[in-house]
Short mmCIF file of C-alpha atoms in Angstrom, two decimals:
data_model
loop_
_atom_site.label_atom_id
_atom_site.label_comp_id
_atom_site.label_asym_id
_atom_site.label_seq_id
_atom_site.Cartn_x
_atom_site.Cartn_y
_atom_site.Cartn_z
CA UNK A 207 0.08 0.05 -0.08
CA UNK A 208 1.21 3.49 -0.47
CA UNK A 209 2.07 5.82 1.92
CA UNK A 210 -0.72 9.29 2.15
CA UNK A 211 0.86 11.94 2.45
CA UNK A 212 -1.37 12.94 5.40
CA UNK A 213 -0.68 12.93 8.40
CA UNK A 214 -2.16 10.66 10.37
CA UNK A 215 -3.44 12.15 14.66
CA UNK A 216 -3.95 9.62 17.02
CA UNK A 217 -6.52 8.72 18.50
CA UNK A 218 -7.76 10.64 21.52
CA UNK A 219 -10.14 8.43 23.82
CA UNK A 220 -10.64 11.03 26.38
CA UNK A 221 -11.80 13.93 23.63
CA UNK A 222 -15.51 14.93 23.18
CA UNK A 223 -17.31 13.31 20.15
CA UNK A 224 -17.37 16.08 18.33
CA UNK A 225 -14.46 17.32 18.41
CA UNK A 226 -13.63 13.23 17.11
CA UNK A 227 -15.95 13.62 14.17
CA UNK A 228 -14.45 17.68 13.36
CA UNK A 229 -10.75 16.42 13.24
CA UNK A 230 -12.10 13.03 11.02
CA UNK A 231 -14.17 15.75 8.73
CA UNK A 232 -11.52 17.73 8.32
CA UNK A 233 -8.62 14.81 7.38
CA UNK A 234 -11.71 14.52 4.40
CA UNK A 235 -10.20 15.93 1.11
CA UNK A 236 -12.71 19.14 0.31
CA UNK A 237 -14.33 18.37 -3.20
CA UNK A 238 -13.61 20.94 -5.40
CA UNK A 239 -16.00 20.97 -9.00
CA UNK A 240 -14.29 20.39 -12.00
CA UNK A 241 -12.65 23.60 -13.96
CA UNK A 242 -14.49 25.58 -16.29
CA UNK A 243 -11.57 25.65 -18.23
CA UNK A 244 -11.01 22.06 -17.99
CA UNK A 245 -12.68 18.98 -19.69
CA UNK A 246 -11.70 15.56 -19.54
CA UNK A 247 -10.86 13.55 -22.78
CA UNK A 248 -12.22 10.17 -23.96
CA UNK A 249 -9.80 7.97 -23.28
CA UNK A 250 -8.67 5.94 -26.76
CA UNK A 251 -11.55 7.75 -28.61
CA UNK A 252 -11.10 11.84 -29.32
CA UNK A 253 -7.83 13.26 -28.89
CA UNK A 254 -8.78 17.32 -27.50
CA UNK A 255 -5.77 17.96 -26.31
CA UNK A 256 -5.66 21.00 -29.05
CA UNK A 257 -8.73 21.69 -28.49
CA UNK A 258 -9.63 25.63 -26.79
CA UNK A 259 -12.18 24.79 -24.24
CA UNK A 260 -15.45 26.75 -24.30
CA UNK A 261 -16.25 29.57 -21.88
CA UNK A 262 -19.43 30.23 -21.77
CA UNK A 263 -18.50 33.64 -20.31
CA UNK A 264 -15.20 34.28 -21.81
CA UNK A 265 -11.82 33.02 -22.27
CA UNK A 266 -9.87 34.70 -18.98
CA UNK A 267 -7.02 33.04 -20.41
CA UNK A 268 -7.74 35.77 -23.55
CA UNK A 269 -8.63 38.31 -22.13
CA UNK A 270 -5.93 38.47 -20.03
CA UNK A 271 -3.21 36.99 -21.69
CA UNK A 272 -0.60 36.63 -18.60
CA UNK A 273 -3.24 34.12 -17.16
CA UNK A 274 -2.43 30.66 -16.72
CA UNK A 275 -5.36 29.15 -18.95
CA UNK A 276 -6.28 26.77 -15.46
CA UNK A 277 -7.87 29.47 -13.39
CA UNK A 278 -8.50 28.50 -10.21
CA UNK A 279 -11.89 27.88 -9.48
CA UNK A 280 -13.64 29.24 -5.99
CA UNK A 281 -14.74 26.14 -3.63
CA UNK A 282 -18.04 27.10 -2.60
CA UNK A 283 -17.51 24.12 0.02
CA UNK A 284 -15.00 25.00 1.91
CA UNK A 285 -15.28 25.85 5.63
CA UNK A 286 -14.22 29.62 6.03
CA UNK A 287 -13.07 30.53 9.40
CA UNK A 288 -13.75 33.59 11.36
CA UNK A 289 -10.81 33.44 13.91
CA UNK A 290 -11.61 31.89 16.67
CA UNK A 291 -11.51 27.94 14.83
CA UNK A 292 -15.17 28.04 14.38
CA UNK A 293 -17.45 28.26 11.12
CA UNK A 294 -19.21 31.64 10.83
CA UNK A 295 -22.32 31.40 9.81
CA UNK A 296 -23.23 33.10 7.07
CA UNK A 297 -19.82 32.14 4.10
CA UNK A 298 -18.45 35.31 2.30
CA UNK A 299 -21.34 35.24 -1.20
CA UNK A 300 -18.65 37.42 -2.91
CA UNK A 301 -16.94 34.65 -3.87
CA UNK A 302 -19.10 32.11 -5.80
CA UNK A 303 -20.98 33.01 -8.13
CA UNK A 304 -23.46 30.61 -9.69
CA UNK A 305 -23.06 30.03 -13.33
CA UNK A 306 -26.61 31.03 -15.18
CA UNK A 307 -28.26 28.58 -16.56
CA UNK A 308 -28.84 29.72 -20.29
CA UNK A 309 -30.56 26.09 -21.02
CA UNK A 310 -33.31 27.53 -19.27
CA UNK A 311 -36.38 29.04 -20.43
CA UNK A 312 -37.76 31.29 -17.36
CA UNK A 313 -41.38 31.20 -17.34
CA UNK A 314 -42.56 34.61 -15.95
CA UNK A 315 -45.99 36.39 -15.76
CA UNK A 316 -47.84 37.57 -17.28
CA UNK A 317 -49.54 34.22 -16.73
CA UNK A 318 -54.14 34.68 -18.14
CA UNK A 319 -54.38 30.68 -19.64
CA UNK A 320 -53.08 28.20 -15.95
CA UNK A 321 -52.66 25.32 -18.76
CA UNK A 322 -50.64 22.14 -17.24
CA UNK A 323 -47.93 21.39 -19.15
CA UNK A 324 -49.91 18.31 -21.01
CA UNK A 325 -51.97 21.03 -22.23
CA UNK A 326 -49.35 23.47 -23.93
CA UNK A 327 -48.41 22.99 -27.74
CA UNK A 328 -45.52 23.97 -29.73
CA UNK A 329 -46.60 27.78 -30.87
CA UNK A 330 -45.99 28.32 -26.55
CA UNK A 331 -42.16 28.70 -26.87
CA UNK A 332 -43.05 31.27 -29.58
CA UNK A 333 -44.88 34.72 -30.17
CA UNK A 334 -48.74 34.15 -30.94
CA UNK A 335 -49.53 33.57 -33.59
CA UNK A 336 -52.52 36.38 -34.72
CA UNK A 337 -49.35 39.35 -33.36
CA UNK A 338 -46.77 37.32 -35.69
CA UNK A 339 -49.16 37.44 -38.61
CA UNK A 340 -50.00 41.20 -37.24
CA UNK A 341 -46.33 42.02 -37.52
CA UNK A 342 -45.48 40.15 -40.45
CA UNK A 343 -48.13 41.73 -42.50
CA UNK A 344 -46.34 45.61 -41.25
CA UNK A 345 -42.47 43.74 -42.43
CA UNK A 346 -44.54 43.01 -45.78
CA UNK A 347 -46.09 46.27 -45.99
CA UNK A 348 -43.23 48.39 -45.47
CA UNK A 349 -41.20 46.34 -48.66
CA UNK A 350 -44.25 46.55 -50.61
CA UNK A 351 -43.10 48.09 -53.86
CA UNK A 352 -45.38 48.14 -57.90
CA UNK A 353 -43.57 46.79 -61.08
CA UNK A 354 -44.32 49.20 -64.01
CA UNK A 355 -44.19 52.28 -61.61
CA UNK A 356 -41.41 54.91 -61.37
CA UNK A 357 -41.63 57.70 -59.72
CA UNK A 358 -39.16 59.67 -59.76
CA UNK A 359 -36.62 60.65 -56.59
CA UNK A 360 -37.62 63.99 -54.01
CA UNK A 361 -34.58 64.90 -52.55
CA UNK A 362 -32.81 61.83 -50.39
CA UNK A 363 -35.88 60.00 -50.88
CA UNK A 364 -36.30 56.97 -53.56
CA UNK A 365 -38.69 53.68 -53.96
CA UNK A 366 -41.16 56.52 -53.98
CA UNK A 367 -44.51 53.54 -53.45
CA UNK A 368 -48.73 55.07 -53.83
CA UNK A 369 -50.68 54.95 -50.19
CA UNK A 370 -53.35 56.63 -52.39
CA UNK A 371 -55.80 55.22 -54.35
CA UNK A 372 -56.42 57.19 -57.85
CA UNK A 373 -59.84 58.43 -56.41
CA UNK A 374 -58.76 59.52 -52.54
CA UNK A 375 -56.74 62.66 -53.25
CA UNK A 376 -59.29 65.72 -51.06
CA UNK A 377 -58.20 69.29 -50.50
CA UNK A 378 -60.98 70.36 -48.48
CA UNK A 379 -58.97 70.20 -45.18
CA UNK A 380 -55.82 71.03 -46.58
CA UNK A 381 -56.37 73.61 -49.53
CA UNK A 382 -54.72 71.53 -52.00
CA UNK A 383 -54.69 68.03 -53.61
CA UNK A 384 -52.45 66.14 -51.49
CA UNK A 385 -50.74 62.50 -52.03
CA UNK A 386 -48.85 59.79 -49.46
CA UNK A 387 -45.69 57.89 -50.63
CA UNK A 388 -43.86 55.96 -49.00
CA UNK A 389 -40.21 56.02 -50.23
CA UNK A 390 -36.79 55.53 -48.55
CA UNK A 391 -34.15 57.64 -47.14
CA UNK A 392 -30.86 57.73 -48.88
CA UNK A 393 -28.99 59.35 -45.81
CA UNK A 394 -29.79 56.68 -42.66
CA UNK A 395 -32.06 53.52 -44.67
CA UNK A 396 -35.47 54.12 -42.90
CA UNK A 397 -38.33 54.45 -44.67
CA UNK A 398 -40.40 57.83 -44.23
CA UNK A 399 -44.28 58.48 -45.32
CA UNK A 400 -43.85 61.71 -47.46
CA UNK A 401 -47.08 63.53 -47.93
CA UNK A 402 -47.31 66.11 -51.28
CA UNK A 403 -49.43 69.23 -51.80
CA UNK A 404 -49.50 69.19 -55.64
CA UNK A 405 -49.45 72.86 -56.95
CA UNK A 406 -47.79 74.62 -53.80
CA UNK A 407 -45.76 77.42 -55.34
CA UNK A 408 -43.06 78.47 -52.90
CA UNK A 409 -42.12 81.93 -52.74
CA UNK A 410 -38.97 83.38 -50.57
CA UNK A 411 -41.92 83.98 -47.48
CA UNK A 412 -43.34 80.44 -48.11
CA UNK A 413 -39.96 78.71 -48.51
CA UNK A 414 -39.13 80.81 -44.63
CA UNK A 415 -42.78 79.30 -43.21
CA UNK A 416 -41.10 75.47 -44.55
CA UNK A 417 -38.49 75.73 -42.32
CA UNK A 418 -39.19 78.01 -39.31
CA UNK A 419 -42.67 75.91 -39.92
CA UNK A 420 -40.63 72.17 -39.70
CA UNK A 421 -37.56 73.14 -36.94
CA UNK A 422 -41.52 73.38 -34.43
CA UNK A 423 -43.01 70.24 -35.33
CA UNK A 424 -39.68 68.39 -34.65
CA UNK A 425 -40.20 69.75 -31.11
CA UNK A 426 -42.97 68.14 -30.44
CA UNK A 427 -42.48 64.34 -29.62
CA UNK A 428 -45.65 62.37 -28.52
CA UNK A 429 -46.61 58.99 -28.34
CA UNK A 430 -49.98 60.72 -30.29
CA UNK A 431 -48.57 62.68 -32.75
CA UNK A 432 -47.11 61.35 -36.23
CA UNK A 433 -43.64 63.17 -36.08
CA UNK A 434 -42.36 65.49 -38.04
CA UNK A 435 -39.17 65.46 -39.85
CA UNK A 436 -38.67 67.84 -43.00
CA UNK A 437 -40.71 69.90 -44.53
CA UNK A 438 -39.10 71.20 -48.33
CA UNK A 439 -40.68 72.61 -51.42
CA UNK A 440 -39.42 70.54 -54.87
CA UNK A 441 -41.25 70.98 -58.86
CA UNK A 442 -39.63 66.80 -59.47
CA UNK A 443 -43.27 65.63 -60.58
CA UNK A 444 -43.60 68.18 -63.03
CA UNK A 445 -45.50 70.98 -61.07
CA UNK A 446 -44.78 73.40 -57.51
CA UNK A 447 -45.32 70.78 -54.26
CA UNK A 448 -45.26 71.24 -51.19
CA UNK A 449 -43.31 67.83 -49.35
CA UNK A 450 -44.01 66.87 -45.56
CA UNK A 451 -41.50 64.36 -44.03
CA UNK A 452 -43.07 61.93 -41.25
CA UNK A 453 -42.44 58.73 -39.83
CA UNK A 454 -44.11 55.44 -41.57
CA UNK A 455 -46.58 54.41 -39.78
CA UNK A 456 -47.46 50.38 -42.43
CA UNK A 457 -51.29 49.29 -43.02
CA UNK A 458 -52.68 52.56 -40.75
CA UNK A 459 -55.49 53.25 -41.15
CA UNK A 460 -57.74 57.34 -41.37
CA UNK A 461 -60.12 56.98 -38.71
CA UNK A 462 -62.39 57.72 -41.46
CA UNK A 463 -61.96 54.75 -42.86
CA UNK A 464 -62.18 52.40 -39.94
CA UNK A 465 -65.46 53.95 -38.95
CA UNK A 466 -67.15 56.07 -41.57
CA UNK A 467 -67.79 53.09 -44.06
CA UNK A 468 -71.16 51.10 -45.27
CA UNK A 469 -71.26 48.68 -42.89
CA UNK A 470 -71.56 50.83 -39.84
CA UNK A 471 -73.99 53.17 -42.12
CA UNK A 472 -77.17 52.18 -40.29
CA UNK A 473 -76.01 50.30 -37.00
CA UNK A 474 -77.61 52.93 -34.91
CA UNK A 475 -81.29 51.68 -35.78
CA UNK A 476 -80.69 48.56 -33.49
CA UNK A 477 -80.10 50.58 -30.62
CA UNK A 478 -76.81 50.06 -30.19
CA UNK A 479 -73.29 52.27 -30.75
CA UNK A 480 -72.12 52.64 -33.29
CA UNK A 481 -68.54 53.18 -31.91
CA UNK A 482 -68.70 51.46 -27.49
CA UNK A 483 -68.29 53.34 -25.69
CA UNK A 484 -64.86 52.13 -24.01
CA UNK A 485 -63.72 52.48 -27.64
CA UNK A 486 -64.46 56.59 -27.20
CA UNK A 487 -63.25 56.84 -24.11
CA UNK A 488 -60.04 55.63 -24.84
CA UNK A 489 -60.20 58.05 -28.68
CA UNK A 490 -60.36 61.08 -26.07
CA UNK A 491 -57.85 60.31 -23.74
CA UNK A 492 -55.12 59.72 -26.68
CA UNK A 493 -55.99 62.48 -28.33
CA UNK A 494 -56.37 64.80 -25.51
CA UNK A 495 -52.56 63.74 -25.08
CA UNK A 496 -51.68 64.69 -28.27
CA UNK A 497 -53.35 68.22 -28.40
CA UNK A 498 -51.72 68.15 -24.44
CA UNK A 499 -47.94 68.11 -26.23
CA UNK A 500 -48.92 70.55 -28.92
CA UNK A 501 -50.39 73.04 -26.50
CA UNK A 502 -47.39 73.34 -24.06
CA UNK A 503 -45.08 73.72 -27.79
CA UNK A 504 -47.47 76.87 -28.38
CA UNK A 505 -48.85 75.29 -31.28
CA UNK A 506 -52.34 74.74 -32.35
CA UNK A 507 -53.27 71.42 -34.35
CA UNK A 508 -55.84 72.09 -36.56
CA UNK A 509 -56.22 70.00 -38.14
CA UNK A 510 -58.52 67.52 -35.77
CA UNK A 511 -60.38 65.36 -38.58
CA UNK A 512 -61.58 62.16 -38.96
CA UNK A 513 -58.80 61.57 -42.36
CA UNK A 514 -56.39 63.24 -40.28
CA UNK A 515 -56.32 61.16 -37.10
CA UNK A 516 -54.91 57.67 -37.46
CA UNK A 517 -54.94 53.71 -36.21
CA UNK A 518 -51.75 52.73 -35.64
CA UNK A 519 -52.90 49.68 -34.67
CA UNK A 520 -55.80 47.90 -32.48
CA UNK A 521 -57.06 51.41 -30.94
CA UNK A 522 -53.94 53.03 -31.45
CA UNK A 523 -54.22 56.68 -32.26
CA UNK A 524 -51.56 59.49 -34.10
CA UNK A 525 -52.07 62.52 -35.17
CA UNK A 526 -50.77 63.39 -38.63
CA UNK A 527 -50.84 66.05 -40.61
CA UNK A 528 -49.74 68.05 -38.32
CA UNK A 529 -48.18 72.23 -39.24
CA UNK A 530 -49.46 71.48 -42.88
CA UNK A 531 -52.07 73.90 -42.49
CA UNK A 532 -49.03 76.54 -40.57
CA UNK A 533 -47.57 77.05 -44.17
CA UNK A 534 -50.97 77.22 -46.56
CA UNK A 535 -52.78 79.45 -44.37
CA UNK A 536 -48.62 81.94 -43.64
CA UNK A 537 -47.55 82.37 -40.20
CA UNK A 538 -48.80 86.15 -40.12
CA UNK A 539 -50.31 87.81 -36.53
CA UNK A 540 -52.45 84.96 -35.37
CA UNK A 541 -54.23 84.95 -32.10
CA UNK A 542 -52.57 81.45 -30.49
CA UNK A 543 -55.29 81.36 -27.40
CA UNK A 544 -58.05 81.18 -29.63
CA UNK A 545 -56.69 78.52 -32.24
CA UNK A 546 -56.37 76.07 -28.98
CA UNK A 547 -59.73 76.49 -28.42
CA UNK A 548 -60.29 76.13 -32.13
CA UNK A 549 -58.82 72.33 -31.93
CA UNK A 550 -60.79 71.93 -28.30
CA UNK A 551 -64.17 72.30 -30.36
CA UNK A 552 -62.36 70.14 -33.58
CA UNK A 553 -62.33 67.98 -30.71
CA UNK A 554 -65.56 67.68 -29.66
CA UNK A 555 -67.12 67.53 -33.31
CA UNK A 556 -65.14 64.40 -34.19
CA UNK A 557 -66.14 62.64 -31.36
CA UNK A 558 -69.87 63.62 -31.51
CA UNK A 559 -69.77 62.71 -35.66
CA UNK A 560 -68.14 58.92 -34.11
CA UNK A 561 -70.67 58.14 -31.96
CA UNK A 562 -73.72 59.57 -33.92
CA UNK A 563 -71.58 57.40 -37.19
CA UNK A 564 -72.20 60.76 -39.49
CA UNK A 565 -69.68 62.98 -40.94
CA UNK A 566 -71.32 65.73 -42.28
CA UNK A 567 -71.63 66.98 -38.31
CA UNK A 568 -67.93 68.02 -38.53
CA UNK A 569 -68.81 70.06 -40.95
CA UNK A 570 -71.98 71.90 -40.46
CA UNK A 571 -73.07 73.41 -37.51
CA UNK A 572 -76.97 73.02 -37.85
CA UNK A 573 -76.29 69.84 -37.06
CA UNK A 574 -75.09 69.35 -33.93
CA UNK A 575 -78.60 69.90 -31.70
CA UNK A 576 -79.74 66.29 -33.14
CA UNK A 577 -76.44 65.15 -33.20
CA UNK A 578 -75.78 65.49 -29.40
CA UNK A 579 -79.80 63.97 -28.49
CA UNK A 580 -78.86 60.91 -30.95
CA UNK A 581 -75.35 60.80 -28.76
CA UNK A 582 -77.09 61.29 -25.56
CA UNK A 583 -79.21 57.92 -26.42
CA UNK A 584 -76.34 56.00 -27.09
CA UNK A 585 -73.93 57.09 -24.30
CA UNK A 586 -73.11 58.46 -20.38
CA UNK A 587 -74.42 61.57 -19.09
CA UNK A 588 -70.36 62.25 -18.17
CA UNK A 589 -69.32 60.60 -22.01
CA UNK A 590 -72.10 63.51 -23.09
CA UNK A 591 -71.09 65.89 -20.85
CA UNK A 592 -67.52 66.08 -21.43
CA UNK A 593 -68.42 66.53 -25.51
CA UNK A 594 -71.15 68.90 -24.85
CA UNK A 595 -68.02 70.96 -23.04
CA UNK A 596 -65.54 70.25 -25.75
CA UNK A 597 -68.27 71.38 -28.09
CA UNK A 598 -68.61 74.79 -26.36
CA UNK A 599 -65.25 76.11 -27.52
CA UNK A 600 -67.26 77.16 -30.25
CA UNK A 601 -68.46 80.52 -28.15
CA UNK A 602 -67.78 81.33 -25.06
CA UNK A 603 -65.79 78.82 -23.42
CA UNK A 604 -62.06 78.99 -23.46
CA UNK A 605 -61.46 76.73 -20.32
CA UNK A 606 -57.56 75.31 -21.32
CA UNK A 607 -57.30 71.67 -22.22
CA UNK A 608 -56.14 71.68 -18.82
CA UNK A 609 -59.76 72.05 -17.20
CA UNK A 610 -60.73 68.95 -19.51
CA UNK A 611 -58.21 66.83 -18.57
CA UNK A 612 -59.08 66.83 -14.54
CA UNK A 613 -62.37 65.84 -15.72
CA UNK A 614 -61.57 62.65 -17.58
CA UNK A 615 -58.85 61.43 -15.28
CA UNK A 616 -60.76 58.35 -13.45
CA UNK A 617 -60.81 57.52 -17.55
CA UNK A 618 -56.80 58.54 -18.38
CA UNK A 619 -56.17 56.50 -15.70
CA UNK A 620 -58.30 53.30 -16.59
CA UNK A 621 -56.57 53.82 -19.97
CA UNK A 622 -53.28 53.63 -18.16
CA UNK A 623 -53.85 50.40 -16.95
CA UNK A 624 -54.90 48.83 -19.81
CA UNK A 625 -51.64 50.39 -21.28
CA UNK A 626 -49.18 48.75 -19.33
CA UNK A 627 -50.94 45.73 -18.87
CA UNK A 628 -50.72 45.67 -22.70
CA UNK A 629 -47.47 46.03 -21.58
CA UNK A 630 -46.97 43.22 -19.61
CA UNK A 631 -48.10 40.57 -22.21
CA UNK A 632 -45.90 42.44 -25.25
CA UNK A 633 -43.02 42.31 -22.62
CA UNK A 634 -43.82 38.39 -21.54
CA UNK A 635 -44.03 37.40 -25.36
CA UNK A 636 -41.15 38.89 -26.17
CA UNK A 637 -39.15 36.73 -23.34
CA UNK A 638 -40.45 33.38 -25.62
CA UNK A 639 -38.35 35.31 -28.31
CA UNK A 640 -34.74 35.85 -25.90
CA UNK A 641 -33.37 33.14 -26.64
CA UNK A 642 -34.18 32.02 -29.91
CA UNK A 643 -31.43 33.98 -31.24
CA UNK A 644 -29.33 31.73 -29.99
CA UNK A 645 -30.45 27.78 -31.58
CA UNK A 646 -30.61 30.08 -34.47
CA UNK A 647 -27.01 31.09 -34.58
CA UNK A 648 -25.89 27.41 -33.49
CA UNK A 649 -27.85 25.72 -35.80
CA UNK A 650 -26.89 27.58 -38.49
CA UNK A 651 -22.80 27.34 -37.12
CA UNK A 652 -23.62 22.89 -37.35
CA UNK A 653 -25.13 23.91 -40.49
CA UNK A 654 -22.03 25.59 -42.06
CA UNK A 655 -19.08 23.07 -40.84
CA UNK A 656 -21.15 20.29 -41.94
CA UNK A 657 -21.14 17.74 -44.72
CA UNK A 658 -19.17 20.52 -46.48
CA UNK A 659 -18.45 18.63 -50.38
CA UNK A 660 -14.21 19.88 -49.00
CA UNK A 661 -13.90 17.92 -45.86
CA UNK A 662 -14.83 14.52 -47.89
CA UNK A 663 -10.78 13.01 -47.64
CA UNK A 664 -9.99 15.49 -44.91
CA UNK A 665 -8.63 12.72 -42.22
CA UNK A 666 -10.23 14.78 -39.34
CA UNK A 667 -13.65 13.66 -40.59
CA UNK A 668 -13.07 10.43 -41.14
CA UNK A 669 -14.82 7.94 -39.20
CA UNK A 670 -11.55 7.84 -36.97
CA UNK A 671 -11.30 11.23 -36.90
CA UNK A 672 -11.53 13.74 -34.38
CA UNK A 673 -14.84 15.73 -35.25
CA UNK A 674 -16.24 12.35 -36.80
CA UNK A 675 -18.54 12.34 -33.61
CA UNK A 676 -20.12 15.47 -34.24
CA UNK A 677 -21.99 14.00 -37.40
CA UNK A 678 -23.47 11.79 -34.94
CA UNK A 679 -24.08 14.51 -32.57
CA UNK A 680 -26.20 15.90 -35.65
CA UNK A 681 -28.43 12.57 -35.80
CA UNK A 682 -28.51 12.45 -31.83
CA UNK A 683 -30.30 15.95 -32.34
CA UNK A 684 -32.51 15.77 -35.55
CA UNK A 685 -32.93 13.20 -36.54
CA UNK A 686 -34.10 10.81 -33.68
CA UNK A 687 -35.95 7.60 -33.92
CA UNK A 688 -37.01 4.69 -32.08
CA UNK A 689 -36.91 0.90 -30.71
CA UNK A 690 -38.05 0.34 -34.25
CA UNK A 691 -36.75 2.54 -36.61
CA UNK A 692 -38.79 5.23 -36.63
CA UNK A 693 -38.47 8.89 -36.33
CA UNK A 694 -39.13 11.08 -33.84
CA UNK A 695 -40.24 14.39 -34.21
CA UNK A 696 -40.24 16.15 -30.89
CA UNK A 697 -39.70 19.76 -31.29
CA UNK A 698 -38.91 19.96 -27.49
CA UNK A 699 -36.16 17.60 -27.88
CA UNK A 700 -34.91 18.96 -30.45
CA UNK A 701 -34.77 22.54 -28.16
CA UNK A 702 -33.19 20.70 -25.61
CA UNK A 703 -30.27 19.09 -27.10
CA UNK A 704 -29.53 22.59 -28.80
CA UNK A 705 -29.87 24.18 -25.44
CA UNK A 706 -27.55 22.13 -23.61
CA UNK A 707 -24.88 22.08 -26.61
CA UNK A 708 -25.14 25.89 -26.32
CA UNK A 709 -23.89 25.80 -23.21
CA UNK A 710 -21.42 23.20 -22.69
CA UNK A 711 -23.04 20.57 -20.38
CA UNK A 712 -21.57 18.20 -18.32
CA UNK A 713 -24.34 16.28 -18.61
CA UNK A 714 -23.28 12.63 -20.62
CA UNK A 715 -25.05 10.97 -23.82
CA UNK A 716 -24.68 8.23 -25.62
CA UNK A 717 -24.27 8.24 -28.92
CA UNK A 718 -24.73 5.53 -31.86
CA UNK A 719 -23.87 5.85 -35.42
CA UNK A 720 -26.08 5.00 -37.93
CA UNK A 721 -25.16 1.43 -38.93
CA UNK A 722 -25.36 0.71 -35.52
CA UNK A 723 -22.27 -0.75 -34.80
CA UNK A 724 -19.82 1.65 -32.64
CA UNK A 725 -21.43 3.57 -29.65
CA UNK A 726 -19.31 6.54 -27.78
CA UNK A 727 -20.49 8.41 -25.03
CA UNK A 728 -20.23 12.07 -24.50
CA UNK A 729 -20.92 14.89 -23.12
CA UNK A 730 -22.15 17.80 -24.03
CA UNK A 731 -19.24 20.08 -23.34
CA UNK A 732 -16.83 18.01 -25.04
CA UNK A 733 -19.68 18.35 -27.96
CA UNK A 734 -18.86 21.65 -27.50
CA UNK A 735 -15.65 22.06 -27.93
CA UNK A 736 -15.51 19.79 -31.52
CA UNK A 737 -18.29 23.02 -32.16
CA UNK A 738 -15.32 25.43 -31.72
CA UNK A 739 -12.88 23.61 -33.27
CA UNK A 740 -14.52 23.36 -36.31
CA UNK A 741 -15.87 26.26 -36.94
CA UNK A 742 -12.02 27.80 -35.89
CA UNK A 743 -10.88 25.31 -38.13
CA UNK A 744 -13.31 26.58 -41.28
CA UNK A 745 -12.25 30.66 -40.34
CA UNK A 746 -8.93 29.56 -40.71
CA UNK A 747 -9.27 27.80 -44.29
CA UNK A 748 -11.04 31.02 -45.72
CA UNK A 749 -8.71 33.23 -44.32
#
């Protein structure tokens, strides 16, 4: 028997039991976990001595060249001493940190379904299907173009696509025929919306007004106002035109297109409101938010109209067309207080038109008494009183918007609660996609290094080669079979294996060749080292 290097202490029968137990415990060597920077080789099968160990949190040797490759790991099981020969009650937690388990998906709230594990489907790993389709439709609309239709470039904007139908132009509100285009900026590559006022002739005064108006409205940054980026005059379409450049919101539609259509024309005859009251309150809160930002910037919207308020998503409003009338009507001596009051009157007129499903209420004041009577029949007294207060700004009411905001505080809080609830739900959906990008990168790397034609006669990829186990790992992940040789399609198995491979766990698993003549035991950490080694060799070959 070889002699132990640890000195043997004599047993003292007079010592208390707890001292004897402590003495025996001190003779047991401390258990030290294997270092993250080392791996156990597979004897007689793989030669991984030259492989670079995988470090999911960075290689300390590469960061600090002076350090050794075998960094000393903190032992979380060692007994500390407080100077009196005893262990402290609390251990120093700052000396050891448990590595993050990136292969585990954290299913945190909010949870609405409370489904059991056996009730879940593969779609639970990803965002909901309706949300995915909605986002894809917006992406498609952003990238859409029409062949055979060539529109001229305007300033730094190219690839113009018309967003209007041939019969959609209107000059009632803005004073000029207006057109909408989607265009790409050559400066930043982003997509913008261009509104063109056909026939606007620029003079020295209007040229100054255009720049001044654009600068004023660029300062208005609000979630309920479409941001204005630029304004300029141009004649590339053959006629003098004025262009306003704003943010582009794909698949947006105006309130006029949403609510004033033939399907809703006779809905009031069935004793049901054209627009639900909760929806109207959400419209009121959002438009109030937009007007508050505009009025605080010492500006007036002037375009609170069903054709200029757009829906960018479900019940999500934005005020568009701002600043255009400032250029068209000129910037002479103006009564800003009167213009703000007129914004509130237009605001009330808009809600009245939506509640009665009659767009003519925004054009003729004579229709308002009968429209208010119909409005009170469908909606609560609180909402009717709010609309009446807004309409009174056409007469003697000059109270500012802040007074109105104090009266709808309860509805504003309800809308805020709905918004943060929707935000929590969206973050929960985003959490499902958090780890998917890692898996895509890993799958791309695996497909890139496996099955390359130049590896057909490479010894490293032969059945006795260094990287041969990677082909078996691929079959284990993507091509599993049952005891009868039938293929198994299991998304959970694939996702679990890819996550274990990406992290490099010490868990071992058995690989079997396709002819079932050879088996191999390997850990996910060793497989990860092989993937990194093959990827590094491929990059070196193509430098």
